[in-house]
Each structure stands twice: as structure tokens, then as C-alpha cells.
Coordinates of N, CA and C in Angstrom, one line a residue:
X259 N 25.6 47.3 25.8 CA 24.4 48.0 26.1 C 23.2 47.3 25.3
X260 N 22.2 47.0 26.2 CA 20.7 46.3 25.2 C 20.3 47.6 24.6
X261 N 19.1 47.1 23.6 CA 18.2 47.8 22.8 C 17.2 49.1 23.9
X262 N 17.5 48.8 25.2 CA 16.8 49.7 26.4 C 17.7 50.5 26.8
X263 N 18.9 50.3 26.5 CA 20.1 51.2 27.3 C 20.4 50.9 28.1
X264 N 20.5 49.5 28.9 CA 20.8 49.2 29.7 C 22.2 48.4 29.8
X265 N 23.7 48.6 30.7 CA 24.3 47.9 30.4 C 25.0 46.6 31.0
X266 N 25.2 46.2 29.9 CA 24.9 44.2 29.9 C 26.6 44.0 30.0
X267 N 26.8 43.3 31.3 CA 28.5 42.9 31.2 C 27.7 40.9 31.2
X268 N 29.2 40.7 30.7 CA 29.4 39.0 30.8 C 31.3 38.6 30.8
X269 N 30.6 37.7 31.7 CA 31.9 37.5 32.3 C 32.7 36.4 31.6
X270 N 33.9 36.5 30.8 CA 34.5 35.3 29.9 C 35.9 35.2 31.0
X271 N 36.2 33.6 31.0 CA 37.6 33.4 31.2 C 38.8 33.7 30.2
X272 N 39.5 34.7 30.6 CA 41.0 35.2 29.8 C 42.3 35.1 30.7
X273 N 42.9 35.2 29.7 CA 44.3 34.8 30.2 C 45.1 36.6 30.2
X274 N 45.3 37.1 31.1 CA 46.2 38.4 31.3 C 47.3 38.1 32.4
X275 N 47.8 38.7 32.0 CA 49.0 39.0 32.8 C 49.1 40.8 32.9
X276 N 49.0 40.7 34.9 CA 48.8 41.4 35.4 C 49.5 41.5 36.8
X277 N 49.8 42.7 37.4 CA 50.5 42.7 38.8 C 49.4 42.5 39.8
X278 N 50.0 41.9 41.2 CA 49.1 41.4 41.9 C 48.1 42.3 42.3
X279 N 48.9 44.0 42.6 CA 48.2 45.3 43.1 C 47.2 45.3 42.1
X280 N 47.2 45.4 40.7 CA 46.2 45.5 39.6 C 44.9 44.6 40.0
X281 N 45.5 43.5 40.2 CA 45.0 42.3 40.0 C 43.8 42.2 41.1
X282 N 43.9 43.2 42.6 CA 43.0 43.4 43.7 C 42.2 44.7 43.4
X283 N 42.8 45.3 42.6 CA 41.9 46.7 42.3 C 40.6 45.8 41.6
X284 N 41.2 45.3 40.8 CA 40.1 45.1 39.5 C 39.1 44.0 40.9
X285 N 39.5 43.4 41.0 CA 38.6 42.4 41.9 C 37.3 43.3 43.0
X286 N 38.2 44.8 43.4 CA 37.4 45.3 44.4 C 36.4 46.0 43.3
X287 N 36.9 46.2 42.3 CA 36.5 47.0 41.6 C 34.7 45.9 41.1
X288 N 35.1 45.1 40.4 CA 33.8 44.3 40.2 C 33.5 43.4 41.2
X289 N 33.9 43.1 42.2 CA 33.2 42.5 43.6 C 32.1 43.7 44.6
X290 N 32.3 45.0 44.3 CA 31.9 45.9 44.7 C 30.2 45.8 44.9
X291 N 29.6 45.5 43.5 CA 28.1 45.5 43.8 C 27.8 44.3 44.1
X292 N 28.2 43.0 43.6 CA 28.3 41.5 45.1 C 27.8 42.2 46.3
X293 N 28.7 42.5 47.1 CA 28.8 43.4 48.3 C 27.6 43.8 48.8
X294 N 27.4 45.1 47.8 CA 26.1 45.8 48.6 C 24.9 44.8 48.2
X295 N 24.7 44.0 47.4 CA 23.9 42.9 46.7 C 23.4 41.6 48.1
X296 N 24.6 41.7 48.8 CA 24.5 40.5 49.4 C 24.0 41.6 51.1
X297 N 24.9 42.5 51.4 CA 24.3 43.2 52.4 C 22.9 43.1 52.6
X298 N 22.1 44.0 51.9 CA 20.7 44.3 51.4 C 20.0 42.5 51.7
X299 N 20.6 42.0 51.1 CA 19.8 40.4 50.8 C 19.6 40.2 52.2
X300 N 21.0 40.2 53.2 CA 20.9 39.2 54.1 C 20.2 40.2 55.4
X301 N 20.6 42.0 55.3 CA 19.8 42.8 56.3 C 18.1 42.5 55.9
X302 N 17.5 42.0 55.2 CA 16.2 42.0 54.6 C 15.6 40.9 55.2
X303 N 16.0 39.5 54.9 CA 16.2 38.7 55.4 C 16.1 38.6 57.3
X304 N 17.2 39.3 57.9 CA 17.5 39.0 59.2 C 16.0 40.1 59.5
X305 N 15.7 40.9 59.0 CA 14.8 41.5 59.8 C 13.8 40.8 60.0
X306 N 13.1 39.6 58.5 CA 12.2 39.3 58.6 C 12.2 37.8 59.7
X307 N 13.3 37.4 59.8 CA 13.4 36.6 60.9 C 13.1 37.1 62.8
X308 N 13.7 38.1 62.5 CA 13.6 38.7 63.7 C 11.8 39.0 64.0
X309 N 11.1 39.7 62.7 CA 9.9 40.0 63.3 C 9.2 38.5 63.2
X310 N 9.4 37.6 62.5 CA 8.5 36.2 62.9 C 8.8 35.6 64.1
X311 N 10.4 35.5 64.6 CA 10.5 35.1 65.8 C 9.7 35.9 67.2
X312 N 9.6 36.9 66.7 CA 8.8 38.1 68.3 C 7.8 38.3 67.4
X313 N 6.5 37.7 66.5 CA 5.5 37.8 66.3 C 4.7 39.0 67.2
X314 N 4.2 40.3 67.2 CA 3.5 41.0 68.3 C 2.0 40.2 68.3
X315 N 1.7 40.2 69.2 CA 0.1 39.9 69.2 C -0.8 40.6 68.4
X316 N -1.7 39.8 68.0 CA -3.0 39.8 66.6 C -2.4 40.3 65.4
X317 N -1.2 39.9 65.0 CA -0.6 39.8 63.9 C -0.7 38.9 63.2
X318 N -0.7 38.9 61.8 CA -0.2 38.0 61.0 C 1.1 38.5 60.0
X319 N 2.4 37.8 59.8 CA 3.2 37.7 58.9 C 3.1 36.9 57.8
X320 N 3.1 37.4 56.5 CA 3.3 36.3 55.6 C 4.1 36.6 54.5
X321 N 4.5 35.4 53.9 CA 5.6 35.5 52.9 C 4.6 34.8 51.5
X322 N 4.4 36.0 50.3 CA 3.4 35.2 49.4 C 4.4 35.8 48.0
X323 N 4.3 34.8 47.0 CA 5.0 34.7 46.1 C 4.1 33.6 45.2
X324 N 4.4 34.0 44.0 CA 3.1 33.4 43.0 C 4.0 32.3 42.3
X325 N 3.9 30.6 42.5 CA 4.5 29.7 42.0 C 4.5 29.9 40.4
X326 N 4.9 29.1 39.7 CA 4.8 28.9 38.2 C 3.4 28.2 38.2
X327 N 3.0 28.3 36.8 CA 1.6 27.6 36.6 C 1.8 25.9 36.3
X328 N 0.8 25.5 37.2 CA 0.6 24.3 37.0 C 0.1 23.2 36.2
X329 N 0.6 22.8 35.1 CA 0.1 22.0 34.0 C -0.5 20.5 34.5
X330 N -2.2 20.8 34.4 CA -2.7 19.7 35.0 C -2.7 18.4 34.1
X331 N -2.4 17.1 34.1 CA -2.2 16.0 33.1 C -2.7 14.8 33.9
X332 N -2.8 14.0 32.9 CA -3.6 12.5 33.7 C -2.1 11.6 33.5
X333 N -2.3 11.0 34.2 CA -0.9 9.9 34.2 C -0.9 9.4 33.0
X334 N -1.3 8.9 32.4 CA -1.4 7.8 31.2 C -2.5 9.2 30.0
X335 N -2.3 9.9 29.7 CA -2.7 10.5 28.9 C -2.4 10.2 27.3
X336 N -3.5 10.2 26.6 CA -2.8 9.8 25.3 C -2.2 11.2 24.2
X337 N -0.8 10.8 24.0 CA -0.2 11.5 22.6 C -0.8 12.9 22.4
X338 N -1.7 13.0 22.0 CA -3.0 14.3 21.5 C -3.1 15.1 22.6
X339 N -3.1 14.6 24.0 CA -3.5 15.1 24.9 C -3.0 16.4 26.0
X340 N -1.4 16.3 25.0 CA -0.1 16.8 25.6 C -0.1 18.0 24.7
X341 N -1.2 18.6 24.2 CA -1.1 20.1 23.4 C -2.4 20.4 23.5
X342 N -3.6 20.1 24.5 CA -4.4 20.6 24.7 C -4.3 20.0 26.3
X343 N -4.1 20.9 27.1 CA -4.2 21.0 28.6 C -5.1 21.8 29.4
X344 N -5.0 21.7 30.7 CA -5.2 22.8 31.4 C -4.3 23.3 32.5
X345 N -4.4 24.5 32.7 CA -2.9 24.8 33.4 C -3.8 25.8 35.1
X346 N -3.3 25.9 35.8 CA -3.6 26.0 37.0 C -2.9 26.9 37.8
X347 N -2.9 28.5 38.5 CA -2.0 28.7 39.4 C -1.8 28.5 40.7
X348 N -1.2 28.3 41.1 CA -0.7 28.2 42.3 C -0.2 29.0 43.2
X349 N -0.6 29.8 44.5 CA 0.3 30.6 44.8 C 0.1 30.6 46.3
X350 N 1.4 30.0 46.9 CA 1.4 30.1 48.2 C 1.7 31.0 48.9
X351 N 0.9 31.0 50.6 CA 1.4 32.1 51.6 C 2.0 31.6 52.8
X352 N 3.3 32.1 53.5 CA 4.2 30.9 54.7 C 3.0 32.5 55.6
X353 N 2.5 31.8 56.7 CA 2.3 32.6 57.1 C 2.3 32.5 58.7
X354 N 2.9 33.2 59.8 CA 3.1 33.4 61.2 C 2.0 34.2 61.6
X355 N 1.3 33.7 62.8 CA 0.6 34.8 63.2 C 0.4 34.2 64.7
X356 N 0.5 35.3 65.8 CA 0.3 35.5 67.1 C -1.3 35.8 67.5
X357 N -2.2 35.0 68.0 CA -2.9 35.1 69.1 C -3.1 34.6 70.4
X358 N -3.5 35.2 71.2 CA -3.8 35.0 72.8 C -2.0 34.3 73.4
X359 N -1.4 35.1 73.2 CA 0.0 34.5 72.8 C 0.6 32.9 73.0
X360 N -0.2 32.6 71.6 CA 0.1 31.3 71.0 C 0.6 31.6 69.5
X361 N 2.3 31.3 69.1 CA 2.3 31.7 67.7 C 2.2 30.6 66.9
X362 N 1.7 30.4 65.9 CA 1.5 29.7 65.0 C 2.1 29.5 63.7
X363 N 2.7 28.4 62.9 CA 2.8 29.1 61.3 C 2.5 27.5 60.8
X364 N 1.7 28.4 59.6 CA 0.7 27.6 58.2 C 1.3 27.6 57.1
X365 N 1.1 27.1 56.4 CA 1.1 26.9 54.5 C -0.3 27.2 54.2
X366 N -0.7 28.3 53.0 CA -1.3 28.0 52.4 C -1.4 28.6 51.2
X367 N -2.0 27.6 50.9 CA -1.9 27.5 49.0 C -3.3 27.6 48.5
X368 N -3.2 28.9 47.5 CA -4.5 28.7 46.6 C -4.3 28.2 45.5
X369 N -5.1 27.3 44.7 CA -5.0 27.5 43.6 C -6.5 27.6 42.6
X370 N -6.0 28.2 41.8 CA -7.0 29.1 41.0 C -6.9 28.7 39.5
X371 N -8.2 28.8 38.6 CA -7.5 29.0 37.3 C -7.5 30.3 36.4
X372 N -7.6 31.1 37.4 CA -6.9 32.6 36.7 C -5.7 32.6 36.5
X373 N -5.1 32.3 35.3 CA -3.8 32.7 35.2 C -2.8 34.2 34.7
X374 N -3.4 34.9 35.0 CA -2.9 36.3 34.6 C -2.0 36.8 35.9
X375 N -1.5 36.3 37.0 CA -1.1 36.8 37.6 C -0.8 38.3 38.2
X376 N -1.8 39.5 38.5 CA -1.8 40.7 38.2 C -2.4 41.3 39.2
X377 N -2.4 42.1 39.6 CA -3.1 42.5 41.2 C -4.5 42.4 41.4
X378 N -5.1 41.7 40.4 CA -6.6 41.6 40.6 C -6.9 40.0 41.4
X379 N -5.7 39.4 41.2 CA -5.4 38.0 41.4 C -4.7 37.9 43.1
X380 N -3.6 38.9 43.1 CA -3.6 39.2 44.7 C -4.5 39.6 45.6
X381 N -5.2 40.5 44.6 CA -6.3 41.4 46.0 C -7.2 40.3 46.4
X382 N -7.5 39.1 45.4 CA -8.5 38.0 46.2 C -8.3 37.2 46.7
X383 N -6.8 37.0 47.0 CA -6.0 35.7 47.1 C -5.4 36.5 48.5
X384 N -5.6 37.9 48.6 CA -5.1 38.4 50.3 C -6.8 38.0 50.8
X385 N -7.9 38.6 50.1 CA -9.0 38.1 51.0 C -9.4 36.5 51.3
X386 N -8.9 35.5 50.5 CA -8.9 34.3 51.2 C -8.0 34.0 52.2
X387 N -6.8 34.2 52.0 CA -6.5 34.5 52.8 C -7.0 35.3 54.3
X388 N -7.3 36.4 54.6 CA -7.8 36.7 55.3 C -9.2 36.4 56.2
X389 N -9.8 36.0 55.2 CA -10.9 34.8 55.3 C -10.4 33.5 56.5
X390 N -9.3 32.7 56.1 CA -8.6 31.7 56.6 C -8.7 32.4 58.1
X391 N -7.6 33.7 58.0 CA -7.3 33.5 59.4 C -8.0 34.1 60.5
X392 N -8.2 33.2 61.4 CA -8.8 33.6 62.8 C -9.6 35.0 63.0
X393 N -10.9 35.0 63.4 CA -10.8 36.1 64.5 C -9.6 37.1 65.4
X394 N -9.6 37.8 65.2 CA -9.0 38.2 66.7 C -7.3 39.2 65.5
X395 N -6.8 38.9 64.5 CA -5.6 39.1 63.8 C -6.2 40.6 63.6
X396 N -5.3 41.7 64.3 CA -5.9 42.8 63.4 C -4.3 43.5 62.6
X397 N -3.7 43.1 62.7 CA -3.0 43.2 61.5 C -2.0 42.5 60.6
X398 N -1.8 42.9 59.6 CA -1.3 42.1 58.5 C 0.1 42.7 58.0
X399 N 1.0 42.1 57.9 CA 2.1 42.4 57.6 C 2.5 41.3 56.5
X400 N 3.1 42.0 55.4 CA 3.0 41.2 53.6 C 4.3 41.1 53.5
X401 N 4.9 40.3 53.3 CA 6.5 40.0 52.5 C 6.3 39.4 51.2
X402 N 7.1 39.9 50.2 CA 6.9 39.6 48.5 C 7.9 40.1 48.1
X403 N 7.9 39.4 46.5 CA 8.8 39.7 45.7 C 8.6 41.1 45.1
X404 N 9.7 42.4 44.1 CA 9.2 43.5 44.4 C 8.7 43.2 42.8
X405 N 7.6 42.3 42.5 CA 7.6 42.3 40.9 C 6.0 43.5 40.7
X406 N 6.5 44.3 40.0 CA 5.7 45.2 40.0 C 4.0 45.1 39.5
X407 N 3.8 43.9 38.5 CA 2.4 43.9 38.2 C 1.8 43.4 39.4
X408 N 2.9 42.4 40.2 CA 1.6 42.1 41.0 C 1.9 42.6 42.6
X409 N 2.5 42.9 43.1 CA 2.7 43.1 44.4 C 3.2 44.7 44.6
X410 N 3.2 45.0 43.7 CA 4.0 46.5 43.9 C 3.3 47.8 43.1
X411 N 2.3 47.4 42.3 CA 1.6 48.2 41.7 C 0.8 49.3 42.8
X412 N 0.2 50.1 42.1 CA -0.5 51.3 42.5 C -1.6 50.8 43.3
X413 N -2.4 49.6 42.1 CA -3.5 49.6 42.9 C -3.5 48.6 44.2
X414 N -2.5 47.8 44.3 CA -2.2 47.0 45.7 C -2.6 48.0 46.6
X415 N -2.0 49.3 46.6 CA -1.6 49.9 47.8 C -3.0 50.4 48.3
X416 N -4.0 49.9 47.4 CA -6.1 50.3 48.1 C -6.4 49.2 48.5
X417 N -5.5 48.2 48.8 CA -5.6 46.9 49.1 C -6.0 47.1 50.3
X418 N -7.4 47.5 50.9 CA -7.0 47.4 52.6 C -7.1 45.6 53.5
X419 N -6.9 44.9 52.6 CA -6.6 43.5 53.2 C -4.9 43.5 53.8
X420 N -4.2 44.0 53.5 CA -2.8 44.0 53.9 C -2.7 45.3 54.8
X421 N -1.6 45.6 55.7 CA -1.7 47.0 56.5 C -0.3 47.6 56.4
X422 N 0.6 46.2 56.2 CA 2.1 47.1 56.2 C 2.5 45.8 55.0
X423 N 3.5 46.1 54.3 CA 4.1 45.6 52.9 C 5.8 45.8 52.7
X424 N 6.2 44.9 52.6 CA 8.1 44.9 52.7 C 7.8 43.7 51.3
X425 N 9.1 43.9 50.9 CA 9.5 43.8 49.8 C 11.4 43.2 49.7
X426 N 11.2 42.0 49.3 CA 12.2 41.1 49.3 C 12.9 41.5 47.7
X427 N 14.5 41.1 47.7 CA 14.9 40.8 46.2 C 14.5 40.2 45.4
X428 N 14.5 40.0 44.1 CA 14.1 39.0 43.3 C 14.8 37.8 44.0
X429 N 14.2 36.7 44.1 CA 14.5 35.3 44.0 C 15.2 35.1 45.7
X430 N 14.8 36.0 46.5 CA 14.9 36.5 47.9 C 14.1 35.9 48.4
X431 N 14.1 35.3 50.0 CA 13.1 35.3 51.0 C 12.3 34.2 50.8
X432 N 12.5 33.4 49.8 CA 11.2 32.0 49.5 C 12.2 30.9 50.6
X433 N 13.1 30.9 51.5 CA 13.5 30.1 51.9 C 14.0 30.7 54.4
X434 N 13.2 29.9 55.2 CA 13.6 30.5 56.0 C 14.6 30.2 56.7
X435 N 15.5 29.0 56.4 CA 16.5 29.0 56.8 C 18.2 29.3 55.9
X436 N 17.7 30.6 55.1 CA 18.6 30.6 54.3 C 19.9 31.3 54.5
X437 N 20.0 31.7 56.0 CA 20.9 31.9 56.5 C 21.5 31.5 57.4

């Protein structure tokens, strides 16, 4: 158990001797949250396939997740140069969207040098987004990670740039063919 009360297993290789019936308990026994771990992943997943494949009209889908920050450097920089930088975020949206039924899908990437990553940083980065896309899209459908400062917070949800919001696992959904 951490200093939060939370409890912390780790897994060491040991040598027991055990019967085989034991030997499947214990397996079902800690394979158990795998299981529902992987269910969840891959029902989350298939749905979000399903709704980009049948895009409804004047939709947009997107999948936005905030890259690591980008440490800007000159090729040939001298010695000194490598502890006084500037650093950059980045944060891309995969995004599908249906009009006049033609569906489409884009990349796009802002990058900013706000680096606080925090819903003040999404709410502007949904209206460039929105900005981007087309005429005619009236709604928005959000896929993200569930990290609470920035995509899950309270004040997201006055966000009226987004309309409906789903929520991927950690380290979920940055890949579309991952099933």
C-alpha cells in the first residue's frame, strides 16, 4: 500500500511448488482484471470504429490527445545552448467528418507555446479547431484520454465547441488500427 492507500502489487518470478488445480485458481484469480481491462479497451475502441466508419452527416469525429512538449534546438547548437531552450506544445486532432455525403479524415496539429496543458489550453485548441472545419458540420463528437485537468474537468463541460464527449483508457485509442 502507497502513502495514498492505494494498493501496489509487483510481480517477482518465484519458484513454488504447487498443484495444477491451485496453480489455475491463482491464474484466474490475478488474470481476472486483465480481462475486464482488455474487454472495456477493445468494446471502446470497436465502437469508435464503428461510429467513424458510418460518420452521420454534418458531423465531425475526433480523436485529440496532447503530445509531449517539444524541445525546440538548432542542429549545430553550441554546448551552452542545451540548458537554455524553448519548448513548444503540440497537440494533435485525427479527425473524420461527413459532409454533403463525402467523408473525409485530416491530421491536425497545433502547436502553441502555452505549455500548461489545462482546459484553458483545450477550450482554444477545440475553437481552432472548429475554425478549421467547414461550414455546414453541426456537430462534434470528442474522443480523449480520461486525464482529468484537461479533458475531463468541470469546466470542459461549458465548452460549447464540443457536443458529445467519450473517453478512451489511458494510453487507449491514439492508434486506428489497433485491432
Amino acid at each position: 500500500t502507497n502513502n495514498k492507500g492505494i494498493k501496489l502489487s509487483k510481480k517477482i518470478f518465484l519458484n513454488k511448488d504447487v498443484t495444477g488445480a491451485d496453480f489455475v485458481l491463482d491464474l484466474i484469480q490475478q488474470i481476472h482484471p486483465y480481462a475486464v481491462h482488455r474487454f472495456a479497451s477493445k468494446w471502446q475502441f470497436n465502437m469508435y470504429k464503428e461510429l467513424t466508419e458510418n460518420v452521420p452527416e454534418a458531423t465531425c469525429v475526433s480523436v485529440a490527445d496532447f503530445s509531449e512538449n517539444y524541445r525546440c534546438c538548432h542542429q549545430d547548437e553550441i554546448s551552452s545552448a542545451y540548458y537554455q531552450y524553448e519548448q513548444a506544445t503540440l497537440h494533435p486532432f485525427f479527425i473524420t467528418y461527413k459532409l454533403k455525403e463525402k467523408v473525409r479524415q485530416e491530421a491536425v496539429v497545433i502547436v502553441s507555446s502555452d505549455l500548461t496543458h489545462d482546459h484553458h489550453a483545450i477550450r482554444s485548441f477545440n475553437q481552432v479547431l472548429k475554425d478549421h472545419l467547414p461550414a455546414g458540420i453541426k456537430r462534434h463528437i470528442q474522443y480523449s484520454d480520461g486525464c482529468a485537468n484537461q479533458y475531463k474537468s468541470k469546466n470542459n463541460f461549458f465548452d460549447m465547441e464540443v457536443d458529445e464527449r467519450h473517453y478512451f483508457g489511458s494510453r487507449h485509442g491514439k492508434r486506428y488500427d489497433k485491432y
